[in-house]
CSV table of C-alpha atoms in Angstrom, one decimal:
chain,number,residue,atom,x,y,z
A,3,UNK,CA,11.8,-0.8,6.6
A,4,UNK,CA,10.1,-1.6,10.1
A,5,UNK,CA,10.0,-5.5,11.2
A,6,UNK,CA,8.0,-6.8,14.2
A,7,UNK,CA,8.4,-9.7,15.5
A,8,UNK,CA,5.7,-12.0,16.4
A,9,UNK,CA,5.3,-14.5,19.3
A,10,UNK,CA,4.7,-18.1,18.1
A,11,UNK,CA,0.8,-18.0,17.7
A,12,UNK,CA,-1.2,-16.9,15.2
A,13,UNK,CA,-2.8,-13.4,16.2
A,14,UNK,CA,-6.7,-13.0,16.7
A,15,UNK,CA,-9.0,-12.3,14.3
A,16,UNK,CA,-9.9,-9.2,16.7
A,17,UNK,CA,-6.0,-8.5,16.6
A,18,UNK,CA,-5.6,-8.8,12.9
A,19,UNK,CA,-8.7,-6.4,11.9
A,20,UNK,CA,-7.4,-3.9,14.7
A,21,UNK,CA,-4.3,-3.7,12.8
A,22,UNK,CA,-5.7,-3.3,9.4
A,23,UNK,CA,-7.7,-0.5,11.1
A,24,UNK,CA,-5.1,1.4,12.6
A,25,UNK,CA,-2.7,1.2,9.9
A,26,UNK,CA,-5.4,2.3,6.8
A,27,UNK,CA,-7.5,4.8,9.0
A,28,UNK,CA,-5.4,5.9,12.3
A,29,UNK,CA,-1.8,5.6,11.1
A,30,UNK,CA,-2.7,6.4,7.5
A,31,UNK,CA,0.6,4.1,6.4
A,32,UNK,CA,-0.7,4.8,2.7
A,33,UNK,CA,-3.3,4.5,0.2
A,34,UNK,CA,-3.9,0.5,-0.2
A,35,UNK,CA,-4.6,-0.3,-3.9
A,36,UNK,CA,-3.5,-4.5,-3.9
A,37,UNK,CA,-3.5,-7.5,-1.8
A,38,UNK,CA,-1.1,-9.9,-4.6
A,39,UNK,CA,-3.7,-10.0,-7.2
A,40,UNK,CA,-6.7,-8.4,-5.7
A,41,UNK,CA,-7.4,-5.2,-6.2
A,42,UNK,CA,-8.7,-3.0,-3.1
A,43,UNK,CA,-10.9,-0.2,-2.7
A,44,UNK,CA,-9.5,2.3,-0.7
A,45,UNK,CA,-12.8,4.1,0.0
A,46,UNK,CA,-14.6,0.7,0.7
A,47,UNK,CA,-12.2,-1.9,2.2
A,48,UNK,CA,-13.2,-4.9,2.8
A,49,UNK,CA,-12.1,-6.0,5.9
A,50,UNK,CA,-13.5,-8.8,6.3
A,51,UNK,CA,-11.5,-10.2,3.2
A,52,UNK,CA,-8.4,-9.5,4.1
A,53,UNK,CA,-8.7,-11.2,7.6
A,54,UNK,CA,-10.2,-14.6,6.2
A,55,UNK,CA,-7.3,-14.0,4.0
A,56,UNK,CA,-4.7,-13.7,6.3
A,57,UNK,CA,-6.3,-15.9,8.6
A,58,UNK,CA,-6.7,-19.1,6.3
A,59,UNK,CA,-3.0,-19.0,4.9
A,60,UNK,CA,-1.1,-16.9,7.6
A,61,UNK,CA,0.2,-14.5,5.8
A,62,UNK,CA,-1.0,-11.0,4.0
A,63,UNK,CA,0.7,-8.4,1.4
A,64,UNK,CA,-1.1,-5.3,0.9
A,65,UNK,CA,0.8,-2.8,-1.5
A,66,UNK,CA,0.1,0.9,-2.2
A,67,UNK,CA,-0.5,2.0,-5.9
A,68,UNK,CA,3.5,2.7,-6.6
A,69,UNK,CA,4.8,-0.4,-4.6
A,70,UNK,CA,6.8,1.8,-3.0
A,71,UNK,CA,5.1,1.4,0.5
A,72,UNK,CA,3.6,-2.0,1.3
A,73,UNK,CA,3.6,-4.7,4.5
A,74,UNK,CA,3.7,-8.1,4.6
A,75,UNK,CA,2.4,-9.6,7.8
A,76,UNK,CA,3.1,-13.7,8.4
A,77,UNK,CA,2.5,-15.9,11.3
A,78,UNK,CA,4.2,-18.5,11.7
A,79,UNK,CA,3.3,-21.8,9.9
A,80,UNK,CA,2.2,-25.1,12.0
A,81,UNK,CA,5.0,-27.2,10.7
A,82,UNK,CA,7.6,-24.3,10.6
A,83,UNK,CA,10.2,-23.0,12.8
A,84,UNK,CA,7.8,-21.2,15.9
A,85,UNK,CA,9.4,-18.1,16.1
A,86,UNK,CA,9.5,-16.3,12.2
A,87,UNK,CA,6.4,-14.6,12.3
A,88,UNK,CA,6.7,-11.2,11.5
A,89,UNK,CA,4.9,-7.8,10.4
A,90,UNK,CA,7.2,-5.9,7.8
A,91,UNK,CA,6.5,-2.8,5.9
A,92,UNK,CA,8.1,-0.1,3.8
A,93,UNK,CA,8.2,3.5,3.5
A,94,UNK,CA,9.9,5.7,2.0
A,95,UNK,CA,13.2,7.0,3.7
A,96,UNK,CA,12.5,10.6,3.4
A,97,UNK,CA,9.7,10.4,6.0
A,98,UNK,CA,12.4,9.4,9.0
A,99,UNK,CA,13.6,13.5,7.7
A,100,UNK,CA,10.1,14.9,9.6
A,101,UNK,CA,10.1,14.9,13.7
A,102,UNK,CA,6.5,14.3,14.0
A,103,UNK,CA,6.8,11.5,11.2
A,104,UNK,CA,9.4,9.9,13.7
A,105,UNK,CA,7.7,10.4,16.7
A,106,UNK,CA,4.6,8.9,15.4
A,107,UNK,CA,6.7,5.7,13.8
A,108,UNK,CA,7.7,4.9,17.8
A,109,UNK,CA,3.9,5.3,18.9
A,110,UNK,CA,2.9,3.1,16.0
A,111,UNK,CA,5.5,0.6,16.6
A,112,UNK,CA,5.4,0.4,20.5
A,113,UNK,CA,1.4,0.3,19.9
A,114,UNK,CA,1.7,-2.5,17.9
A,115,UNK,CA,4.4,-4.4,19.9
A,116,UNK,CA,1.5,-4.4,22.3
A,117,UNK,CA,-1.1,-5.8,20.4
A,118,UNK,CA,0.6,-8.3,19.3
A,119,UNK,CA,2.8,-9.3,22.2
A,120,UNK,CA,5.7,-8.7,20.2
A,121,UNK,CA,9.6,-8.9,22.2
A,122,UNK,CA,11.3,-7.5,19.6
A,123,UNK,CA,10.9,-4.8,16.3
A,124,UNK,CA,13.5,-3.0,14.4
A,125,UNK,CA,13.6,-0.1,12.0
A,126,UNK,CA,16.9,0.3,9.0
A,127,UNK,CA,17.2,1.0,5.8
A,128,UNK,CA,16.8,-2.1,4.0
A,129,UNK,CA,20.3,-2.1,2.5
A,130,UNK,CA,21.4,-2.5,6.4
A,131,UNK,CA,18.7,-4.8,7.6
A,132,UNK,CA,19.6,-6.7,4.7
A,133,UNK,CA,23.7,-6.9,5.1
A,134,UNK,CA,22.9,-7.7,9.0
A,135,UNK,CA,20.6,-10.1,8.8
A,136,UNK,CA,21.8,-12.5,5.2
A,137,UNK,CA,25.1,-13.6,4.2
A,138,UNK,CA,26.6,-15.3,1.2
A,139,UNK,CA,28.8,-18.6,2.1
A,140,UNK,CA,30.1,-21.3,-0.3
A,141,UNK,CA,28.2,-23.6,-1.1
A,142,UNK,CA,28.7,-26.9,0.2
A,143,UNK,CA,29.1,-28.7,-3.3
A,144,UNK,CA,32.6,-26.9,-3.1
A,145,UNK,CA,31.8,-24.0,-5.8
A,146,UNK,CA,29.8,-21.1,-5.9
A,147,UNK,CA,27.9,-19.2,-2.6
A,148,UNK,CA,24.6,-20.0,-1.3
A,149,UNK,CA,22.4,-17.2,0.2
A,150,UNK,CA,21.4,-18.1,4.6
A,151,UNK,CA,20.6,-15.9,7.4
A,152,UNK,CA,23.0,-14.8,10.1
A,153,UNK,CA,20.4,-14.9,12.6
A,154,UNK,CA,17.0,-16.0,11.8
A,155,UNK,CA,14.7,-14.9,14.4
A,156,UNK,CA,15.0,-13.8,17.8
A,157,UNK,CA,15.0,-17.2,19.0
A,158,UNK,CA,18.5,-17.3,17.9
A,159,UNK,CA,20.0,-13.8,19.5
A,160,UNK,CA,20.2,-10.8,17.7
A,161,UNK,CA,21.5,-10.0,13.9
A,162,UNK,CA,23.0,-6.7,15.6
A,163,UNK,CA,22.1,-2.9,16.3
A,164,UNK,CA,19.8,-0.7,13.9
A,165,UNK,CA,18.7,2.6,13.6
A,166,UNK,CA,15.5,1.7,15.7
A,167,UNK,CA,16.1,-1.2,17.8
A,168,UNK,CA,12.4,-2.0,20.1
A,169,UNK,CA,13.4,-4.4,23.1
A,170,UNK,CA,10.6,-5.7,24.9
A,171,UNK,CA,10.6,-8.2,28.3
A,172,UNK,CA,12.8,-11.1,26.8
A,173,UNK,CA,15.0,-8.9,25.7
A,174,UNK,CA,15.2,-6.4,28.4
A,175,UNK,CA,15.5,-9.5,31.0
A,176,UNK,CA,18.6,-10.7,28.6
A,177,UNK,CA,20.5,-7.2,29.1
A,178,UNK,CA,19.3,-7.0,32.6
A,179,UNK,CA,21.1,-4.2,34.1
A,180,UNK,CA,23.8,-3.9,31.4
A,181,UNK,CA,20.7,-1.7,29.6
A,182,UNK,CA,21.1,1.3,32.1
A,183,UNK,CA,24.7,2.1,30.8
A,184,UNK,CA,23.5,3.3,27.8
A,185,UNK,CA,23.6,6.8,27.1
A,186,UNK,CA,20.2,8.4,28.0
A,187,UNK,CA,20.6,10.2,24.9
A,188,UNK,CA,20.6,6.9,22.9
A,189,UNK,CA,17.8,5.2,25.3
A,190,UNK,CA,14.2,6.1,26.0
A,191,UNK,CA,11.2,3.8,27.6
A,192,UNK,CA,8.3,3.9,25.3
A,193,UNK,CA,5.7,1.8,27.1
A,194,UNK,CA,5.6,-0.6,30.0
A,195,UNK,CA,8.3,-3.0,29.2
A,196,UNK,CA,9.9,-1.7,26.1
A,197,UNK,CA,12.7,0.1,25.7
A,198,UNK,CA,13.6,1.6,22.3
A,199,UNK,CA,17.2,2.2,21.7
A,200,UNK,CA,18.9,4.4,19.0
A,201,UNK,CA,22.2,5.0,18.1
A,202,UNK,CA,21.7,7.5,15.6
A,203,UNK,CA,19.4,10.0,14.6
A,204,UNK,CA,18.5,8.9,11.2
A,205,UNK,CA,18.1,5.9,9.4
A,206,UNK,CA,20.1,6.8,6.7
A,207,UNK,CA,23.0,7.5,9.2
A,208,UNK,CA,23.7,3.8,8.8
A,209,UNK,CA,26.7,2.2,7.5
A,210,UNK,CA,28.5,6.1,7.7
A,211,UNK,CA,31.6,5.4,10.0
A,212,UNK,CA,30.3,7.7,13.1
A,213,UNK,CA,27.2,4.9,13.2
A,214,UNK,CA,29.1,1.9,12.7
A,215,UNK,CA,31.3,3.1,15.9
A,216,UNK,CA,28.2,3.9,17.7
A,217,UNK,CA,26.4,0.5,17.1
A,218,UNK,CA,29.7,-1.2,18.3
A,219,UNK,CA,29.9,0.8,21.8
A,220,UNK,CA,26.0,-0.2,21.8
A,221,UNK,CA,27.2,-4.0,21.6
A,222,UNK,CA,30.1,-4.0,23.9
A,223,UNK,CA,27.6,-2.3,26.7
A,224,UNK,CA,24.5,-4.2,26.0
A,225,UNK,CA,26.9,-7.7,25.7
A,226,UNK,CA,28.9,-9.0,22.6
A,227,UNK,CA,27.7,-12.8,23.2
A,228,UNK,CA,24.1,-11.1,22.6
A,229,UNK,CA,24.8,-10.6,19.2
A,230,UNK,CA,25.8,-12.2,15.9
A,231,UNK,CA,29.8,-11.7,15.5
A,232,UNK,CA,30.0,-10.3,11.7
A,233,UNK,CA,33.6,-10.7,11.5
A,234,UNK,CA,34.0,-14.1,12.5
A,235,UNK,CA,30.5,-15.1,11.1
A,236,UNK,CA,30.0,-16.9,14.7
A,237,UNK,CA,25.8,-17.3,15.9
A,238,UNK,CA,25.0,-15.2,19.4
A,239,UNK,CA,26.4,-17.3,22.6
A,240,UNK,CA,23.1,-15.7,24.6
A,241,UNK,CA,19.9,-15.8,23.3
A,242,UNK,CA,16.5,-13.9,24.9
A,243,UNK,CA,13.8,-16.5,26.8
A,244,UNK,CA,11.1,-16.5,24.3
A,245,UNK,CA,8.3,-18.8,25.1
A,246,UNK,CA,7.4,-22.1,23.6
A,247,UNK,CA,3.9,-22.3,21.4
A,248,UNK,CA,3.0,-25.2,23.6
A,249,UNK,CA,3.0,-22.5,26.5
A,250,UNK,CA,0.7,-20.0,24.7
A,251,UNK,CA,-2.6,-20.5,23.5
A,252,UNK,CA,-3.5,-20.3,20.0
């Protein structure tokens, strides 16, 4: 799975249609057959739909035939935290096997990060996204667990270090120079101010013990306080400088 982070607005219409674009006809993600209930015709899609859609209740699932690949794009809501919105989709993990595959995922991802204004996107299998990023703790009525996040959005630091990690400006300002120690081998500019670091080659390297020492080095370099402590289940002690929605216009 590939999440981007959105900044607290709600994207364009222009910016919304160029993404449908580019990820049916350019990036060819997969075959859309279903937006929820609505069935889509892959030879005629109705564009114009599925932006008043995702415009008029900020958010938008489109699935393939199989289910198998999808995306699920969500903006953040009026009366909701500002920073949440995110583009998500899923493909399978044998695709991250082909070079060009990969390369193309960076373009797509970077390209996007762009459009969007994005400071952050990750790539993981979603057994490691998911481990990262939720936790079970008891529940406060004294029995049981209750399901939370460990960090909910960027706003509140960073869950910790992914096959794919996509570090734009607020990020890159919050490593500052600490960035520059990481291994050129692991660390490669993809565009004006983002930086895409990768710890391993694969996605489904994660959770082996060779990746879980190389995402650690990656945290004691890049900063420990940056991070969410899994351990002792503590929130990040530094946090990136994203900007308020009241600074941006809508």
């Amino acid at each position: 799975m590939t999440k981007i982070s959105l900044p607290p607005v709600v994207p364009s219409e222009a910016a919304v249609r160029a993404f449908l674009k580019s990820a049916f006809e350019e990036y060819q993600w997969f075959v859309p057959a279903r937006s929820l209930d609505e069935q889509i015709d892959p030879l005629r899609i109705d564009y114009d739909t599925l932006v008043a859609g995702f415009l008029g209740v900020r958010s938008l699932m489109v699935l393939a035939k199989t289910d198998r690949d999808f995306f699920l794009f969500s903006a953040r809501k009026s009366d909701g935290p500002p920073h949440v919105g995110s583009l998500t989709w899923d493909a399978a993990l044998s695709r991250a096997k082909n070079a060009k595959w990969r390369d193309a995922h960076a373009q797509q991802v970077t390209a996007l990060m762009k459009l969007f204004n994005s400071p952050l996107a990750i790539s993981a299998t979603a057994e490691d996204e998911r481990r990262k990023c939720t936790q079970f703790i008891p529940s406060p009525a004294g029995f049981g667990q209750r399901w939370t996040w460990t960090v909910r959005d960027p706003s509140e630091g960073l869950a910790g270090v992914f096959w794919r990690n996509f570090y734009g400006p607020p990020l890159l300002e919050m490593f500052g120079d600490r960035l520059n120690a990481v291994p050129e081998s692991q660390r490669r500019t993809v565009a004006d101010g983002i930086v895409l670091v990768e710890p391993y080659a694969l996605p489904t390297d994660a959770m082996t013990p060779a990746a879980e020492a190389a995402e650690q080095q990656l945290r004691e370099v890049l900063g420990p306080e940056c991070f969410y402590d899994q351990v002792a289940r503590t929130m990040p002690r530094r946090v990136p400088d994203l900007p308020h929605p009241g600074a941006l216009s809508s």
